[in-house]
Coordinates of C-alpha atoms in Angstrom, one line a residue:
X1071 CA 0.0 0.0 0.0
X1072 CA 1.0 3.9 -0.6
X1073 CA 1.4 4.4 3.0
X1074 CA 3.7 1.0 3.4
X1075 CA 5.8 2.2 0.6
X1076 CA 6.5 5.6 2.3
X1077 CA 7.7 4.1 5.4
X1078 CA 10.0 1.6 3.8
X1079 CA 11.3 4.5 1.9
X1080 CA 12.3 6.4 4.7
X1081 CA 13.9 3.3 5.9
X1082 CA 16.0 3.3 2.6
X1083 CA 17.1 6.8 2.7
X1084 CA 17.8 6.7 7.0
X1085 CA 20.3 3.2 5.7
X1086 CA 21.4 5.0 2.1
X1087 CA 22.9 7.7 4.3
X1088 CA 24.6 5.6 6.6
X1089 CA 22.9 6.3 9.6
X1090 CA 22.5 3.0 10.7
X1091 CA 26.1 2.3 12.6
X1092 CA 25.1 -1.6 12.4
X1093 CA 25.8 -1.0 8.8
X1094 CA 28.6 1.8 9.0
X1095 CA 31.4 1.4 6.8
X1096 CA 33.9 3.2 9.5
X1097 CA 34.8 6.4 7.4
X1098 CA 35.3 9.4 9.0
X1099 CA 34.3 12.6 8.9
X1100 CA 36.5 15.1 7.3
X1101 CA 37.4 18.7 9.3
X1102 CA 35.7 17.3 12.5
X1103 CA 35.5 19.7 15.1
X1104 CA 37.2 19.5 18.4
X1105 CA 34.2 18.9 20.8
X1106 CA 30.7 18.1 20.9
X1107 CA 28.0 18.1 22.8
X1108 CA 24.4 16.5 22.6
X1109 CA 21.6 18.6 20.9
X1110 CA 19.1 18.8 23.7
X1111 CA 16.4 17.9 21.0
X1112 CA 17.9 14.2 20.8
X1113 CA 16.2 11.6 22.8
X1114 CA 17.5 8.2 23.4
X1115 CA 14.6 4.7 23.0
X1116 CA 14.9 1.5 23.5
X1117 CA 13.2 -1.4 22.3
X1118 CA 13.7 -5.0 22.3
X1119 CA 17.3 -5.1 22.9
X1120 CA 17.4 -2.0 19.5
X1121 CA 18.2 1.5 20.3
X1122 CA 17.1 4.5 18.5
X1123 CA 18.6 8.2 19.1
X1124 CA 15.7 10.5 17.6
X1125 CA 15.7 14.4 16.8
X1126 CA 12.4 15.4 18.2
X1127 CA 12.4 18.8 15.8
X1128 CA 13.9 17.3 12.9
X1129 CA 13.1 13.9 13.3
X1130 CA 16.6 13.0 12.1
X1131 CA 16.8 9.2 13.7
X1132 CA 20.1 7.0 14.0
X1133 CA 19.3 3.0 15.2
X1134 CA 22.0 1.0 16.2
X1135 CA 23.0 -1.3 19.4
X1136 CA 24.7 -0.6 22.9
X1137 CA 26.8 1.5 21.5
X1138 CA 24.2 4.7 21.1
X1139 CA 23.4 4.6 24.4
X1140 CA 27.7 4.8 25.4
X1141 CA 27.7 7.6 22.8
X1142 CA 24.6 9.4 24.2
X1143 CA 26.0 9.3 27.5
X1144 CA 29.3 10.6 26.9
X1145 CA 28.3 13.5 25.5
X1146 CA 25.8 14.9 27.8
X1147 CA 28.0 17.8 27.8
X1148 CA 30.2 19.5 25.5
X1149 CA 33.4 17.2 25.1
X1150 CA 36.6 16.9 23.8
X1151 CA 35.7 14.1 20.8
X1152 CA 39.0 12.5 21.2
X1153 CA 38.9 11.8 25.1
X1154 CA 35.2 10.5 24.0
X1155 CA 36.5 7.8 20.9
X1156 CA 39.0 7.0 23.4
X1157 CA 37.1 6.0 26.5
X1158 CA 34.4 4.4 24.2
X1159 CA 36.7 2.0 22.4
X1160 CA 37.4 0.2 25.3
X1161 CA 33.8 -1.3 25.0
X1162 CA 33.5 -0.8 21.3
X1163 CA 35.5 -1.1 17.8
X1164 CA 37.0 2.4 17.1
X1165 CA 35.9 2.6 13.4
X1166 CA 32.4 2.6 14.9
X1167 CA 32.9 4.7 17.6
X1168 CA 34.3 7.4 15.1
X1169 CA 31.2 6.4 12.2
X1170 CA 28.6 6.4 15.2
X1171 CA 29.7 10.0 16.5
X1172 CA 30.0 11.3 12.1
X1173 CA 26.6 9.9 12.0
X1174 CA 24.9 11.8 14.6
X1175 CA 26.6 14.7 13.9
X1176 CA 25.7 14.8 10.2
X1177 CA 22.1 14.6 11.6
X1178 CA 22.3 17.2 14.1
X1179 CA 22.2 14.9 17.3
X1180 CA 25.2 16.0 18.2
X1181 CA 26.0 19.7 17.8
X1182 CA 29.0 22.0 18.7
X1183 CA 27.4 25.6 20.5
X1184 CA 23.5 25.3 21.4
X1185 CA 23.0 28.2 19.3
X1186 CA 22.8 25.4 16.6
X1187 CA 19.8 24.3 18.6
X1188 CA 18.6 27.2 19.3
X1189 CA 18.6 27.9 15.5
X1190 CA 16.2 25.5 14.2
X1191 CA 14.2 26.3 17.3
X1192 CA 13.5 29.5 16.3
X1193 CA 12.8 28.9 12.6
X1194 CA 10.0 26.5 13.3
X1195 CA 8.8 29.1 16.3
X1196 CA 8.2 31.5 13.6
X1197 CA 6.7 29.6 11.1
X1198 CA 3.7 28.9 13.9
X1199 CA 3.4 32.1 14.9
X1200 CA 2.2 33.0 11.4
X1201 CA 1.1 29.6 9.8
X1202 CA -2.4 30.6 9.7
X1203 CA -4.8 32.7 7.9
X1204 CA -8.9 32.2 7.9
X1205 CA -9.1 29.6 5.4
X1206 CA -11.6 27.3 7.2
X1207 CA -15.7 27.4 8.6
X1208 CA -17.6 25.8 10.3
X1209 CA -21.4 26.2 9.3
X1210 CA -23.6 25.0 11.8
X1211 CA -27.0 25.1 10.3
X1212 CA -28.7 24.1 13.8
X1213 CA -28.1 22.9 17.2
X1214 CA -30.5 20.3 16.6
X1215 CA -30.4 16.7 16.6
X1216 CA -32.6 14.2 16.1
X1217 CA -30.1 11.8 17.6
X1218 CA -29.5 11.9 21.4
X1219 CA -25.9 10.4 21.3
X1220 CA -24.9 9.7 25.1
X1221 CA -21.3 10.9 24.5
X1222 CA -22.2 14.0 22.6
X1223 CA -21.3 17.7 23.6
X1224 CA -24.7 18.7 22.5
X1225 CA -26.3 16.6 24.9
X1226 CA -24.3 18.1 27.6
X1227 CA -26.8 19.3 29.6
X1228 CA -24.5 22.0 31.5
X1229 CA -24.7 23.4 28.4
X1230 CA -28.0 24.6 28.5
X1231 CA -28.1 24.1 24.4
X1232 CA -31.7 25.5 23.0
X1233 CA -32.5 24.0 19.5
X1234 CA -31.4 27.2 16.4
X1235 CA -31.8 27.1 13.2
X1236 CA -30.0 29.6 10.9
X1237 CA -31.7 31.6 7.9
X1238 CA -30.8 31.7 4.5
X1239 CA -29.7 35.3 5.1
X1240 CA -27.2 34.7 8.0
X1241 CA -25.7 31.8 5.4
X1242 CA -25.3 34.2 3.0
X1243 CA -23.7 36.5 5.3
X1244 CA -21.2 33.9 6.1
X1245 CA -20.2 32.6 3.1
X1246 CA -19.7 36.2 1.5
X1247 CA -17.6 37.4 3.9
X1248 CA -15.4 34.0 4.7
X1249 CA -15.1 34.3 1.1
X1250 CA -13.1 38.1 2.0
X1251 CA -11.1 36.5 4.6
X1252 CA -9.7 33.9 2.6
X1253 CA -8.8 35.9 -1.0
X1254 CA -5.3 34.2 -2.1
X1255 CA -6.1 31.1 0.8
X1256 CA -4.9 28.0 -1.6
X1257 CA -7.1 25.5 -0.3
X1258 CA -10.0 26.9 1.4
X1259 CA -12.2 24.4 3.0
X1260 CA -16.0 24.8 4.8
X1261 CA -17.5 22.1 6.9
X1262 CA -21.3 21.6 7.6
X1263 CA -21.9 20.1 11.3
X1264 CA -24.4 20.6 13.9
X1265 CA -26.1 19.3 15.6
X1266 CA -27.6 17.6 12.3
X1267 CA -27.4 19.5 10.0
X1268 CA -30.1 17.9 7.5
X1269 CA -32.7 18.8 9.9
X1270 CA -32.7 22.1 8.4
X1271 CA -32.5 21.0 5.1
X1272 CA -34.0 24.7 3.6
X1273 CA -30.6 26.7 4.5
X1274 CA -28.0 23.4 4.3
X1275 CA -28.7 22.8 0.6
X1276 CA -28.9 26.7 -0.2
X1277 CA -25.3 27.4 1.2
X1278 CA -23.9 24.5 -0.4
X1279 CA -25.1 25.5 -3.8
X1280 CA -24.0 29.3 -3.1
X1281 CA -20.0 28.0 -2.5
X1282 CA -19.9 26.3 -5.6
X1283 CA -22.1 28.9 -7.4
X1284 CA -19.2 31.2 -6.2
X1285 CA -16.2 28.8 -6.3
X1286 CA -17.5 28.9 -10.4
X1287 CA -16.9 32.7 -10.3
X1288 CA -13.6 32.1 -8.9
X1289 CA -14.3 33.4 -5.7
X1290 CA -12.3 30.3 -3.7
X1291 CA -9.0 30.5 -5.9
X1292 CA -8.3 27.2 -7.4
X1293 CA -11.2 26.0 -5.3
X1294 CA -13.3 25.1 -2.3
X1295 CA -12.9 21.7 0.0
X1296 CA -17.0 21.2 1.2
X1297 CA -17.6 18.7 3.7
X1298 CA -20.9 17.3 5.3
X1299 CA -20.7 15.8 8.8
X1300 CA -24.1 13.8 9.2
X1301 CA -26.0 11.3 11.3
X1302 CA -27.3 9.5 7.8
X1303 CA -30.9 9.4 9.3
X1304 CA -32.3 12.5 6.8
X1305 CA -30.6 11.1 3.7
X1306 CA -33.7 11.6 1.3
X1307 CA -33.8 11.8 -2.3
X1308 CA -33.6 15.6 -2.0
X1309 CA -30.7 15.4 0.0
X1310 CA -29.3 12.7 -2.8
X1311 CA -29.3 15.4 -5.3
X1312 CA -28.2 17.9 -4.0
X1313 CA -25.5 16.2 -3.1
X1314 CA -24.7 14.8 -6.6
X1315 CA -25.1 18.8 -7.5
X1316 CA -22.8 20.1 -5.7
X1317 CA -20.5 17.0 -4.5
X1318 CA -19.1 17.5 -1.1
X1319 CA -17.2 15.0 0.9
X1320 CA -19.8 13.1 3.2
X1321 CA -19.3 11.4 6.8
X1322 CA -21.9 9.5 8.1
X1323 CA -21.3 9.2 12.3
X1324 CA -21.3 5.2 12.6
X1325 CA -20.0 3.6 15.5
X1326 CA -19.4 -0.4 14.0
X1327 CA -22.3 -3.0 13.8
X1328 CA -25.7 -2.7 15.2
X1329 CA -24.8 -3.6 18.9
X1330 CA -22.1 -1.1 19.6
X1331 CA -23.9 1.7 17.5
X1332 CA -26.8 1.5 19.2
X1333 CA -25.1 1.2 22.7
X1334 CA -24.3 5.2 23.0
X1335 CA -26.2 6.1 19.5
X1336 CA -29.5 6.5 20.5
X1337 CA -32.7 8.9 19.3
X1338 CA -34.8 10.8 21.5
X1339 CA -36.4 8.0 23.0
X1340 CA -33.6 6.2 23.5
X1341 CA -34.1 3.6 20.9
X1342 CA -31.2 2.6 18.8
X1343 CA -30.4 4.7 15.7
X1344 CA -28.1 1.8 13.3
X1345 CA -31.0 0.8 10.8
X1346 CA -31.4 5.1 10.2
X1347 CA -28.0 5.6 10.0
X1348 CA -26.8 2.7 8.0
X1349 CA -29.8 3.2 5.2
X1350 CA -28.7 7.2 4.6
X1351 CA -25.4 5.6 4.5
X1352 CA -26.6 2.7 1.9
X1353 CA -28.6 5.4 0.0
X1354 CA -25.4 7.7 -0.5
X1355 CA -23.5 4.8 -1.7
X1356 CA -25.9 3.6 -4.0
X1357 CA -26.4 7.3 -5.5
X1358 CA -22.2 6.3 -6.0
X1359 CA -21.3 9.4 -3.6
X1360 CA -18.6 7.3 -1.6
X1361 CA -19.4 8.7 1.8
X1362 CA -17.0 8.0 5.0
X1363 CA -17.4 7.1 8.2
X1364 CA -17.0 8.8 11.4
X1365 CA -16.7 6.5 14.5
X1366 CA -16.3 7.8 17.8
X1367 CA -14.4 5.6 20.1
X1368 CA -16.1 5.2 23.7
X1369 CA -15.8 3.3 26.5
X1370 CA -18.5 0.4 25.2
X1371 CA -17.1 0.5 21.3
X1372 CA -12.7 0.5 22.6
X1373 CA -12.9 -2.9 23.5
X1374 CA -14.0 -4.3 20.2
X1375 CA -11.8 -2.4 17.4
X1376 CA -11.3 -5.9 15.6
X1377 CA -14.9 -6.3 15.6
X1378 CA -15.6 -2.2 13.9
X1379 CA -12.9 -2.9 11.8
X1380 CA -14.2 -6.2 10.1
X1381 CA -17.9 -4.4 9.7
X1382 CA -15.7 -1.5 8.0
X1383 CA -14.1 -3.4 5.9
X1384 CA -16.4 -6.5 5.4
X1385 CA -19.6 -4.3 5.2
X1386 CA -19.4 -0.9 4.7
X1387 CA -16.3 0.1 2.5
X1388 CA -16.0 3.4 3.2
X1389 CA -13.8 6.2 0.7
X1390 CA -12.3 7.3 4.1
X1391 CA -12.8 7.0 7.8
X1392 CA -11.8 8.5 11.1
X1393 CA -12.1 7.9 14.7
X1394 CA -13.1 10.6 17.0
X1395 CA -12.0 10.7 20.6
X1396 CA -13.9 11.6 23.3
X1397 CA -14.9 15.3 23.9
X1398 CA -14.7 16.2 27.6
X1399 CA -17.8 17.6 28.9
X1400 CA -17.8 21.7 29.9
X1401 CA -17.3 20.7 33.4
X1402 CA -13.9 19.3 32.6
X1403 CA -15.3 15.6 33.2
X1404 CA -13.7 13.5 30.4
X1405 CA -17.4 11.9 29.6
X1406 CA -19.3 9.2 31.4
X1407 CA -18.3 6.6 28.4
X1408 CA -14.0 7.0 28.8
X1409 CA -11.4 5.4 28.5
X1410 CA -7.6 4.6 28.7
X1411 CA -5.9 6.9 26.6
X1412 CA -2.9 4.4 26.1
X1413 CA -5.0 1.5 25.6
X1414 CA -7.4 3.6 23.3
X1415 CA -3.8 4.3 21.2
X1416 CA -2.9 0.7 21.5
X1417 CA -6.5 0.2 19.8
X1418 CA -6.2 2.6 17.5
X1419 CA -2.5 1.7 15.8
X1420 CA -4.0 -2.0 15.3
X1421 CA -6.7 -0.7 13.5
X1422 CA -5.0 1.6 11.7
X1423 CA -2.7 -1.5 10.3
X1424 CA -5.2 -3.1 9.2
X1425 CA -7.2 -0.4 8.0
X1426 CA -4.1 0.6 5.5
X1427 CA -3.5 -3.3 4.3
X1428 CA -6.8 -2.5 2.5
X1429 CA -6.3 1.3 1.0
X1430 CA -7.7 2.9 3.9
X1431 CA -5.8 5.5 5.8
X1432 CA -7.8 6.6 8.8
X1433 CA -7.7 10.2 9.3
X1434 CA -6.2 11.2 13.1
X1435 CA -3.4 8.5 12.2
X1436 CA -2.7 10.1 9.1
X1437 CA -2.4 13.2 11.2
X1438 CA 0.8 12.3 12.7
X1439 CA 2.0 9.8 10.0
X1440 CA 2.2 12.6 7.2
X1441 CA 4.3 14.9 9.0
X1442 CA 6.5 11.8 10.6
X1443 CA 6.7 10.4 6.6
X1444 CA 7.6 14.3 5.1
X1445 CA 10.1 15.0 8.0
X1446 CA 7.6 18.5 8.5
X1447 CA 6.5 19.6 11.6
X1448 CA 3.0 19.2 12.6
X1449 CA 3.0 22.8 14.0
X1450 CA -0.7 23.2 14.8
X1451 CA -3.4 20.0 15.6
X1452 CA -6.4 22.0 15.2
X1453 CA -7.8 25.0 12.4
X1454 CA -9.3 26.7 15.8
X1455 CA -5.9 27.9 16.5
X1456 CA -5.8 30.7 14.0
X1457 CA -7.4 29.5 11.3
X1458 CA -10.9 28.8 11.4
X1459 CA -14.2 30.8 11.8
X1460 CA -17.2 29.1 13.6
X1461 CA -21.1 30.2 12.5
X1462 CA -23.1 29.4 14.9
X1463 CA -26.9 29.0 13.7
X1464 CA -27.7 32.6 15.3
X1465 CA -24.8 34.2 13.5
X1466 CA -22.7 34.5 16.4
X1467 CA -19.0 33.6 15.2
X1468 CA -16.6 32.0 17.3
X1469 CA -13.3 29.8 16.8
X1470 CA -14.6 26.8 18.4
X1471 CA -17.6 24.3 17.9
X1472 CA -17.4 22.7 21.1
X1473 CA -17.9 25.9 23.1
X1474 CA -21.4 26.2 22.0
X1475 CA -24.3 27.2 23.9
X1476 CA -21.4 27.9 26.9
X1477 CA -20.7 31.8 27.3
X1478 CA -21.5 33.1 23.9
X1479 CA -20.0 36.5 24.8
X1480 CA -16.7 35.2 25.8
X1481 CA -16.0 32.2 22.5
X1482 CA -18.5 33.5 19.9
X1483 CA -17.1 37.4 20.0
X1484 CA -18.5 38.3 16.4
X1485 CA -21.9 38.7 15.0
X1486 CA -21.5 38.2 11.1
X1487 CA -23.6 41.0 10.3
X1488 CA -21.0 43.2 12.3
X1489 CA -18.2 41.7 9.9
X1490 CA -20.4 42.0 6.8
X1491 CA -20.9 45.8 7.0
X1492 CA -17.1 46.0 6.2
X1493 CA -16.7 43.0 4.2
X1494 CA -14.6 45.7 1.3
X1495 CA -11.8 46.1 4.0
X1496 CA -12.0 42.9 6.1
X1497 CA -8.7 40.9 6.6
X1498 CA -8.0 38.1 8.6
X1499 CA -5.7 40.8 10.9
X1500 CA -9.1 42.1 11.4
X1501 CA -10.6 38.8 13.3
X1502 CA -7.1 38.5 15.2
X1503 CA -7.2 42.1 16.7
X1504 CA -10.0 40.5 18.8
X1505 CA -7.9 39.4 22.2
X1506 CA -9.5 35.6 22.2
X1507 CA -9.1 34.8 18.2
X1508 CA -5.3 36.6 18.9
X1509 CA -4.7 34.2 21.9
X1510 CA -5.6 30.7 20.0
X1511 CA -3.7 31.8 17.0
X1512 CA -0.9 31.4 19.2
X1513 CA -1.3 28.2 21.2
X1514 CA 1.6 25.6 19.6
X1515 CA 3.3 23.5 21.5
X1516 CA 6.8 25.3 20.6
X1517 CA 5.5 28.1 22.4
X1518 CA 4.1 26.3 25.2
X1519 CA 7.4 25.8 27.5
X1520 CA 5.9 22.4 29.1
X1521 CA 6.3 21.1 25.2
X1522 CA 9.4 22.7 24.5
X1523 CA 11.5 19.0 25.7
X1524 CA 9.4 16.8 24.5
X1525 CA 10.0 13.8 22.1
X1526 CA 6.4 13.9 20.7
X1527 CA 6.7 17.6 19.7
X1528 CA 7.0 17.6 16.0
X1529 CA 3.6 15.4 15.1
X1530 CA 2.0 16.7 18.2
X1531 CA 0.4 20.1 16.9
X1532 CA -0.9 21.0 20.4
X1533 CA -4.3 19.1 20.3
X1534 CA -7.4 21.0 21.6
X1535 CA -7.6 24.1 23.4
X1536 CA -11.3 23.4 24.6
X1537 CA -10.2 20.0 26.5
X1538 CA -7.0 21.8 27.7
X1539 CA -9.4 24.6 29.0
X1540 CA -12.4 22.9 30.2
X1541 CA -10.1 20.1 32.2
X1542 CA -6.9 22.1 33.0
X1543 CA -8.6 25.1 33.7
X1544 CA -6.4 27.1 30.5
X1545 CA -5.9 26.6 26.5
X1546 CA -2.0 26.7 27.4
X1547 CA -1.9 23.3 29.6
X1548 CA -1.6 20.2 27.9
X1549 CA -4.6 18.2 26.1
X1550 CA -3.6 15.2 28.1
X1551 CA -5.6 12.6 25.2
X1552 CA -3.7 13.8 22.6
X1553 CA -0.3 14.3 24.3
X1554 CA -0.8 11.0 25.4
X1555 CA -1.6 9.6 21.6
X1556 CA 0.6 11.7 20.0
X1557 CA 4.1 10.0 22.2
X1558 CA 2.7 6.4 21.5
X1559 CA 2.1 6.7 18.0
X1560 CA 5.6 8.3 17.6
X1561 CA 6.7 5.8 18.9
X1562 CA 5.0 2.8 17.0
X1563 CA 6.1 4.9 13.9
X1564 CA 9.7 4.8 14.6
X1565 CA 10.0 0.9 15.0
X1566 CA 7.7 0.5 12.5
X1567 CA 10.5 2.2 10.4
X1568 CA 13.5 0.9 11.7
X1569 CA 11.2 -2.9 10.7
X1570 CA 11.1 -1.6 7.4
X1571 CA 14.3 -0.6 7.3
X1572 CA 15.5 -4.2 8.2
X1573 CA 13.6 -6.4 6.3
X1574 CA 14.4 -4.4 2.9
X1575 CA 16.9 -5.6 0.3

């Protein structure tokens, strides 16, 4: 598979380059410098009697035997190279000593001043200081669902959510001016979500003919992304051709077969919701619109990934899928249906294996996989961090979905009329002179000091402010799930390499 290929690629290149000191051929560096000391960016894993010494900025990676950690060691601090090779090869062969030490050096592992360090710190820091633009919306046709989904923050009742339904107008509004914000935007992408947003079909299917009615007056660039997040249980004939009109990617929220769907999936009389689901689902396939599937992993679905994956790949044969994790309630309560977070990663790398053995590439996988394959630093985890706008079905605009119905004062700042009325002049500078959207633009984890030393930093992208917020009490602590994910995928990803790496010819 594509995905395969890529990582036994970077295996090629890593052994091509002779960074692997099993494999060294003993040449030495020419001009070497007198002393060296370890970037503080390498980190030193072990696994089943292998070592790995891995740039956690660069992700420059050396394997090898006993003799990385002796290197690592002796160069904790800045050190004369020649005492070093000296006191190692009393345990090890000089040549490999001296190709070990070449090797990390050529990779950065081992630098000679920290300004070095410092260096690529910095370039990176300002790269996410100014990686986003508004090129992203959320439209939220209503807080409505039909669907009372035990795990949902709609059904939070903390909230106090009341059921809105946006007007053709206010949709207009928003599309015209995210339109403005995101002139010279390459990709430019709008998501419908909800509550469901079929149940208000009237002001759904209007806004997603006016994008590619202006996307055909070249309005969006080279064009506009459009994606529809649905429960399947409205999927009509109307809905089938309007959707065959203006062809946006569809999800359909399914959480495996009948039995674990309908344990947390449930309508408002707490029957299950599978047969509604899985015939909008069936009907969009049939119409040859190659929906998705959204799953959200819970604490009665984690247990059986096997048996979701089978039904994925057996039954439903999705274009594309992702898993979802848990959104913690306002009250900083993780939700009623959680789970491990290391055990749901455990869960989650399995399925993802088997998942790309059959041309599927699961999407919050493929979120730290990319930028692990490219070498490219995952600088930001979420568009709410400087690059998104959120419509709320009043018009209210905010930066994050999963503050709705909380303090609409505080997260939803705007009013779209108030941005229309100066739609000639509106900028994206214009939405970050507003203290909140200013603040999230910034949250990275290289400018979070608590991230600065970790060796999950470059796939990480920071997670979500809300869960940060709503458990840590702040949008610059940790989101726990994701830091948690983010190390044990890195993880998998680099042994899964250095596999690759070993088995190839």
């Amino acid at each position: 598979m594509e995905a395969d290929r890529s990582l036994v690629q970077s295996g090629r290149e890593e052994k091509q380059s002779g960074t692997n000191p099993r494999e060294s051929s003993g040449q030495q560096a020419v001009n070497r410098p007198p002393v060296l000391q370890r970037s503080r960016f390498a980190h030193l894993l072990h696994k089943n009697g292998d070592r790995c010494i891995f740039h956690a900025l660069t992700q420059r990676m050396i394997f090898g035997g006993t003799v990385l950690d002796n290197v690592f060691d002796a160069f904790a601090a800045a050190t004369p190279i020649a005492a070093a090779v000296d006191r190692l090869s009393a345990n090890h062969p000089r040549t490999l000593v001296n190709q070990v030490i070449d090797d990390l050096s050529r990779n950065g592992l081992l630098i000679q001043e920290p300004h070095e360090d410092a260096g690529v710190y910095q370039k990176l820091y300002r790269k996410g200081w100014n990686v986003y633009r508004i090129q992203h919306m959320y439209i939220l046709p209503t807080s409505a669902c039909n669907f009372r989904c035990k795990y949902c923050f709609v059904e939070d009742d903390q909230r106090h959510l009341k059921p809105e339904f946006m007007d053709i107008a206010t949709a207009e509004t928003a599309i015209k001016v995210f339109a403005r914000l995101c002139k010279g935007v390459q990709s430019p992408s709008a998501t419908f979500y909800g509550g469901e947003p079929l149940l208000n079909p009237k002001t759904t299917y209007f806004a997603l003919r006016l994008l590619r009615q202006m996307e055909a007056q070249g309005e969006f660039g080279q064009g506009i992304r459009i994606s529809v997040l649905t429960n399947g249980s409205l999927v009509d004939d109307e809905a089938i051709g309007v959707f065959q009109e203006t062809k946006p990617s569809i999800s359909v929220s399914l959480d495996g077969p009948q039995l674990l769907h309908d344990a947390a999936r449930v309508d408002e009389h707490h029957r299950g919701t599978f047969d509604a689901a899985l015939a909008g689902y069936r009907r969009l396939q049939d119409a040859g619109l190659k929906p998705g599937i959204s799953c959200t992993l819970n604490g009665f679905t984690i247990d059986h990934m096997d048996e979701i994956v089978d039904y994925i790949l057996e039954d439903l044969r999705p274009s594309g899928m992702g898993f979802n994790l848990l959104v913690p309630q306002i009250d900083g309560k993780s939700n009623c249906l959680g789970y491990d977070q290391e055990y749901a990663t455990r869960q989650l790398i399995r399925a993802f294996q088997r998942l790309r053995e059959a041309g599927i590439y699961e999407d919050r996988m493929m979120r730290r996989v990319r930028p692990f394959l490219d070498r490219r630093m995952h600088l930001k985890d979420c568009m709410g961090v400087g690059g998104q706008l959120v419509i709320a079905p009043t018009g209210r605009v905010g930066l994050c979905q999963a503050f709705l119905g909380v303090d609409d004062k505080k997260y939803f700042p705007f009013d779209i009329r108030q941005l229309a009325a100066k739609v000639d002049q509106l900028t994206s500078d214009d939405i970050y002179a507003e203290p909140l959207f200013d603040e999230w633009r910034h949250r990275f984890p290289l400018n979070m000091r608590q991230c600065a030393d970790c060796f999950a930093i470059s796939i990480c992208g920071g997670g979500c402010p809300y869960a940060a917020e709503v458990t840590e009490g702040s949008i610059w602590e940790v989101d726990k799930r994701v830091c948690s994910q983010a190390k044990n995928i890195l993880d998998w990803m680099i042994w899964d390499t250095y596999g690759h790496m070993r088995s190839a010819p």
